[in-house]
Short mmCIF file of C-alpha atoms in Angstrom, two decimals:
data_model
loop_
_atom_site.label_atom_id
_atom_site.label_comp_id
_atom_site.label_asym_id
_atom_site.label_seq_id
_atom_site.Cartn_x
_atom_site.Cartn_y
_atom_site.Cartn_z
CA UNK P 519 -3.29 10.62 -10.99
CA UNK P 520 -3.00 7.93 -13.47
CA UNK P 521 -4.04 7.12 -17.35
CA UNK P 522 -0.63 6.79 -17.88
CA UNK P 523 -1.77 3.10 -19.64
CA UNK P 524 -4.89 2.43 -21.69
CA UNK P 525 -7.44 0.43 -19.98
CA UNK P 526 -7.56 -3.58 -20.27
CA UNK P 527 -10.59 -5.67 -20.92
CA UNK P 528 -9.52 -7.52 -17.52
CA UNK P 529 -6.99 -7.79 -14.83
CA UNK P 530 -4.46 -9.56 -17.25
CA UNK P 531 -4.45 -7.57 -20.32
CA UNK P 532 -4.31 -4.01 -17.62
CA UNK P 533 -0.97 -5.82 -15.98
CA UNK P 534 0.18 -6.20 -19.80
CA UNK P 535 -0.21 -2.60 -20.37
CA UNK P 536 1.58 -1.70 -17.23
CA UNK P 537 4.40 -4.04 -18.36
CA UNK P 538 4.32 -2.41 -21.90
CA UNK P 539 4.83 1.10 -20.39
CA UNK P 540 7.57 -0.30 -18.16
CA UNK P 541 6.30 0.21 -14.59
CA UNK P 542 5.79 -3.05 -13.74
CA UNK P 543 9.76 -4.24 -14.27
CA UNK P 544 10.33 -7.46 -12.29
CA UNK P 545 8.54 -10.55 -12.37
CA UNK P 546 7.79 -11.07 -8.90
CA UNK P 547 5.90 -7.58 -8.66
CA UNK P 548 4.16 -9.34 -12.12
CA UNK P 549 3.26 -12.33 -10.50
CA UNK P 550 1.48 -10.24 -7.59
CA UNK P 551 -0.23 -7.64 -9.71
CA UNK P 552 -1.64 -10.87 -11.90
CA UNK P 553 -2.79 -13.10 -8.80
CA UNK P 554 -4.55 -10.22 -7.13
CA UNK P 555 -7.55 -8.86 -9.33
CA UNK P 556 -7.73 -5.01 -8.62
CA UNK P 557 -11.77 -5.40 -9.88
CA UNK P 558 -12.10 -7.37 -6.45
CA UNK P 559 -11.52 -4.21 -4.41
CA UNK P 560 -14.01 -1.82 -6.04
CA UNK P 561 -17.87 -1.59 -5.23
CA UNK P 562 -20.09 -3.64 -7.24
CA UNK P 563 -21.31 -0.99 -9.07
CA UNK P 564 -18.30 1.31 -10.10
CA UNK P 565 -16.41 -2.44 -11.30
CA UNK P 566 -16.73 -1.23 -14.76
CA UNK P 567 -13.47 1.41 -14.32
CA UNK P 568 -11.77 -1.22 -12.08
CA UNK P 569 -9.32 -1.99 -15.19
CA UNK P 570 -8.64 1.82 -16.18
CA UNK P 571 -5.33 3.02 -15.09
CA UNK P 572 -7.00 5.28 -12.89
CA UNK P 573 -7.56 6.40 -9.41
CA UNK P 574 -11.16 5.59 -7.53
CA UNK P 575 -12.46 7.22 -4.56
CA UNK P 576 -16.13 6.43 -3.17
CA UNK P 577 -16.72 8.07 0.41
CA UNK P 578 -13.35 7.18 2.13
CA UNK P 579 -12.45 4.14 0.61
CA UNK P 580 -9.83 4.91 -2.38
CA UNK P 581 -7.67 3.07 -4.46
CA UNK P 582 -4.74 5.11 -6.36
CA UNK P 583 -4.05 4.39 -9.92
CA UNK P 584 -2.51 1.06 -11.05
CA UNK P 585 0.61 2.63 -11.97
CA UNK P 586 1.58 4.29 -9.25
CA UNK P 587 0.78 1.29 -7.18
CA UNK P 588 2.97 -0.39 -9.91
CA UNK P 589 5.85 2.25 -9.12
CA UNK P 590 4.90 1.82 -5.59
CA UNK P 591 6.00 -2.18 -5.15
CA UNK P 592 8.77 -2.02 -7.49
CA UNK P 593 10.21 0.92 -5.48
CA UNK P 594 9.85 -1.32 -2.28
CA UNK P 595 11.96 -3.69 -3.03
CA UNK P 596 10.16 -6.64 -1.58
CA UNK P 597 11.52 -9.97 -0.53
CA UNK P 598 10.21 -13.09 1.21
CA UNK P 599 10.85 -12.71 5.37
CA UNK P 600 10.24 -8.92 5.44
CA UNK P 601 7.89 -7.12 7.43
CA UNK P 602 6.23 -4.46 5.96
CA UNK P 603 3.84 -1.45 7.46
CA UNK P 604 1.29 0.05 5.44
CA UNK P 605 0.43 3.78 6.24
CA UNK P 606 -3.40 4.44 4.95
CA UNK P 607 -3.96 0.79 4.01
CA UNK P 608 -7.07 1.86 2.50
CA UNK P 609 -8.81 -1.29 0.66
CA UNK P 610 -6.19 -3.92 1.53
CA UNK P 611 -5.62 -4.67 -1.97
CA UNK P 612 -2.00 -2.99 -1.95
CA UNK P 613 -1.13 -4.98 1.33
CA UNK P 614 -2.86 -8.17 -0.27
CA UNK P 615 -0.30 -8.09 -3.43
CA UNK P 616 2.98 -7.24 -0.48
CA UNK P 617 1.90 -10.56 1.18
CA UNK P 618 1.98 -12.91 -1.55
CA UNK P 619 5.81 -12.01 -1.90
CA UNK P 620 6.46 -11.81 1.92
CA UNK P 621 5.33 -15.32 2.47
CA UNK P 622 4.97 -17.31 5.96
CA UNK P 623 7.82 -15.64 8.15
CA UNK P 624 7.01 -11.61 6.68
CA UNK P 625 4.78 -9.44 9.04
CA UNK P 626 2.25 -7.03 7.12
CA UNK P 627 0.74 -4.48 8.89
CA UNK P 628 -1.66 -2.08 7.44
CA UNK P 629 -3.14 1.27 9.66
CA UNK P 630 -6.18 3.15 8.69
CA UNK P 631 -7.55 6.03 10.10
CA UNK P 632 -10.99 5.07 9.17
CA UNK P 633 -12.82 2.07 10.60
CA UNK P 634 -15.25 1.68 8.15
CA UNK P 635 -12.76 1.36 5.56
CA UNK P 636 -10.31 -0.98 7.83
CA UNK P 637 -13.65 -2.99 7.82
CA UNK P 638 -14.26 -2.88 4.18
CA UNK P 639 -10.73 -4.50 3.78
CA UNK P 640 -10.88 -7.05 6.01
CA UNK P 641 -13.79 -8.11 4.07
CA UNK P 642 -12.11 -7.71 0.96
CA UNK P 643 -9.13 -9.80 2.51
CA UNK P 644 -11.62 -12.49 3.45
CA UNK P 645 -12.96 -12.49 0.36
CA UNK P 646 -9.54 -12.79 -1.19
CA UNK P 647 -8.46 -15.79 0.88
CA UNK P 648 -11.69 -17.72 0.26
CA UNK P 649 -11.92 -17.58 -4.05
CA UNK P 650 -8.08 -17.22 -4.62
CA UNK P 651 -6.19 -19.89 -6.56
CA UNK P 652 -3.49 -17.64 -5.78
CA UNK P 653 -2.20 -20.35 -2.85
CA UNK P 654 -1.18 -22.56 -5.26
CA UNK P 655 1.31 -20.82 -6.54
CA UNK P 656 2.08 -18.29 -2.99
CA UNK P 657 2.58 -18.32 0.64
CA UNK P 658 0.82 -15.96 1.76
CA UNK P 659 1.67 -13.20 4.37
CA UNK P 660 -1.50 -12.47 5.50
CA UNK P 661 -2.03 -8.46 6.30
CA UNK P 662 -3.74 -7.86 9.74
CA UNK P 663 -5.32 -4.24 9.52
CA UNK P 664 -5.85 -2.01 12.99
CA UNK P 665 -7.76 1.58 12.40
CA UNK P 666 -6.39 4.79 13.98
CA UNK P 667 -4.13 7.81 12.85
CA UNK P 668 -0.71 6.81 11.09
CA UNK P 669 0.94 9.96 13.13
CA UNK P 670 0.25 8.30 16.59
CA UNK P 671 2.09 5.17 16.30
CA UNK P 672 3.14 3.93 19.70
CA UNK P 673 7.05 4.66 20.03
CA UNK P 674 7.09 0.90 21.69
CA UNK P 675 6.41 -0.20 18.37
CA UNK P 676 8.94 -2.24 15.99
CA UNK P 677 10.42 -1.27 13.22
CA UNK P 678 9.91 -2.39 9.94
CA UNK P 679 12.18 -3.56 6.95
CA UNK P 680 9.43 -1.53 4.58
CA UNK P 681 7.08 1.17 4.87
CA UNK P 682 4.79 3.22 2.56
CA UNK P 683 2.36 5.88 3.11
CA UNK P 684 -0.35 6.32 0.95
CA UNK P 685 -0.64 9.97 1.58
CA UNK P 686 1.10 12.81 1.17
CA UNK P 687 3.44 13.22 3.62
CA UNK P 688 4.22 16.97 5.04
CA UNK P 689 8.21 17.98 5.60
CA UNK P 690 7.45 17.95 9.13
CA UNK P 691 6.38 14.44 9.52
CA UNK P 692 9.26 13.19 7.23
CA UNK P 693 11.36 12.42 10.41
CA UNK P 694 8.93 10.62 11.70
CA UNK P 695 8.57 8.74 8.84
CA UNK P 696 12.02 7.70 9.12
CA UNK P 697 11.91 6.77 12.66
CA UNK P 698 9.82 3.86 11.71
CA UNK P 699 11.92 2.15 9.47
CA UNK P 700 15.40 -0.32 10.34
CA UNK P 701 18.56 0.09 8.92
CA UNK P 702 18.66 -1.17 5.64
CA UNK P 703 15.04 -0.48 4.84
CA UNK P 704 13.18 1.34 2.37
CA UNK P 705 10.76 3.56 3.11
CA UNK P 706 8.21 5.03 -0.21
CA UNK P 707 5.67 7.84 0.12
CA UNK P 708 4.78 11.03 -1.40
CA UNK P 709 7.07 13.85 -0.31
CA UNK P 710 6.29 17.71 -1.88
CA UNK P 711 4.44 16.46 -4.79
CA UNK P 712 6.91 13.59 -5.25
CA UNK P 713 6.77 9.88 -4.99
CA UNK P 714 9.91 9.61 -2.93
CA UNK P 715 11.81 6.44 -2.22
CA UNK P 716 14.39 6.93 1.01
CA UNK P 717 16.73 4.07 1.92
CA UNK P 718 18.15 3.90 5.78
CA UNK P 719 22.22 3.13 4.73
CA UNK P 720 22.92 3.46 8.68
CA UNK P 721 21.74 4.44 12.02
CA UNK P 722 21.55 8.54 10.77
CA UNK P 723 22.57 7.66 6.70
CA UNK P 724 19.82 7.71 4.19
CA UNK P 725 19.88 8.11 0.47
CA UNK P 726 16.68 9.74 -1.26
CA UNK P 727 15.69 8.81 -4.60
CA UNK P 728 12.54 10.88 -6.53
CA UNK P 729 10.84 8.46 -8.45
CA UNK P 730 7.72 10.53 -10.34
CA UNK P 731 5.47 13.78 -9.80
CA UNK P 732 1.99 12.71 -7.60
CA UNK P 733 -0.71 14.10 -6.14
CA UNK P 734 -1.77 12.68 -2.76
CA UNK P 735 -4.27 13.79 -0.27
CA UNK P 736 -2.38 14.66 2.67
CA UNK P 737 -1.77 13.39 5.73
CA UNK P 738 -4.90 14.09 8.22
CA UNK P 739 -3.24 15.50 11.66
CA UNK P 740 -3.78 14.20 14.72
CA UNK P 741 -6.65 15.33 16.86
CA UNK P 742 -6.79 14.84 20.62
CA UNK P 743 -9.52 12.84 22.45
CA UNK P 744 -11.60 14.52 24.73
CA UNK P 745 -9.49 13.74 27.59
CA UNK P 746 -6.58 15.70 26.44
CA UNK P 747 -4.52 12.35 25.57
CA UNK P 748 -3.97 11.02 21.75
CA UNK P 749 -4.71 7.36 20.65
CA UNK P 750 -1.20 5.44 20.08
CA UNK P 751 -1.82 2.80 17.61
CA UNK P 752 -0.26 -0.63 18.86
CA UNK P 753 0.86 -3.08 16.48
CA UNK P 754 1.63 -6.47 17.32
#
């Protein structure tokens, strides 16, 4: 997915071209897409396509394509005081971009199913907070990231205000999807081939809105540990 934009010469000029094309619409998604640079989330050497509107994958880390990560947080919705759950939180640099707009009193919560990539992100994240000027202008809600499968959350969990899955997301699971999210939340993920933005309206209400053809790796399943039990992910 992606090229929908030509590539920039930096983080700036890319963010212009996203503007240009209209997926970037609002300015606070702007402001986020500017103070995070998506070059910081690549390997060293594989920097050099960090500004092409394309997606990278290297092993298991991956980041999709800056537009549909552009589609992605407009779609959300995000406001300061939310909490947010990220479903394959991959790099970090997604959840990174949420927290400057969630600020002190959001929670951001990413889940990845594998550790060295929840690893790779918390170094990214570290890395982040250490060089950023970013703080000058942000509070930031800073993304804690656990590793384990998205399909196993523990049903003692919260719900969440906002929640995207960066994978694609079989008709089975879409219930479960749901389940995580609080009335009046938004939850965005790829559904049959389609980015797929469904708002809770009530307690059983929801209103689906198709945003743009994708193609996402799906969802991995579950597998059971050698004892016979599955691994609940616990967020706190």
């Amino acid at each position: 997915m992606g090229g929908a934009v030509s590539a920039g010469e930096d983080n700036d000029e890319l963010i212009d071209h996203l503007k240009a094309a209209q997926y970037i619409r609002s300015e606070l998604v702007e402001q986020a897409f500017r103070a995070v640079d998506r070059a910081d989330y690549y390997l060293e050497e594989f920097k050099e396509n960090a500004y092409k509107d394309l997606a990278w994958k290297h092993g298991n880390i991956h980041l999709s394509a800056p537009c549909i990560y552009s589609e992605v947080m407009e779609a959300l919705d995000l406001q300061p005081g939310l909490s947010f759950l990220n479903l394959g939180s991959g790099t970090g640099y997604l959840s990174s971009m949420v927290g400057l707009i969630l600020g002190p009193f959001g929670v951001n919560h990413g889940v990845e199913l594998h550790s060295d990539v929840t690893e790779y992100a918390k170094q990214k994240l570290d890395f982040f907070i250490r060089t950023s000027d970013s703080f000058d202008k942000f509070d930031f809600c800073e993304p804690s990231f656990v590793t384990g499968n998205c399909l196993e959350i523990s049903p003692g969990c919260s719900q969440y205000d906002r929640v995207y899955c960066g994978a694609g997301v079989q008709k089975q699971h879409e219930g479960y999807m749901k389940s995580l999210l609080k009335v009046g939340g938004v939850l965005v993920m790829p559904l049959e081939e389609k980015l797929t933005k469904i708002t809770r309206t009530g307690p059983s209400a929801w209103e689906t809105k198709k945003i743009l053809a994708v193609s996402f790796a799906p969802l991995i399943q579950p597998c059971q540990s050698e004892s016979g039990e599955s691994r609940l992910v616990q967020l706190r």
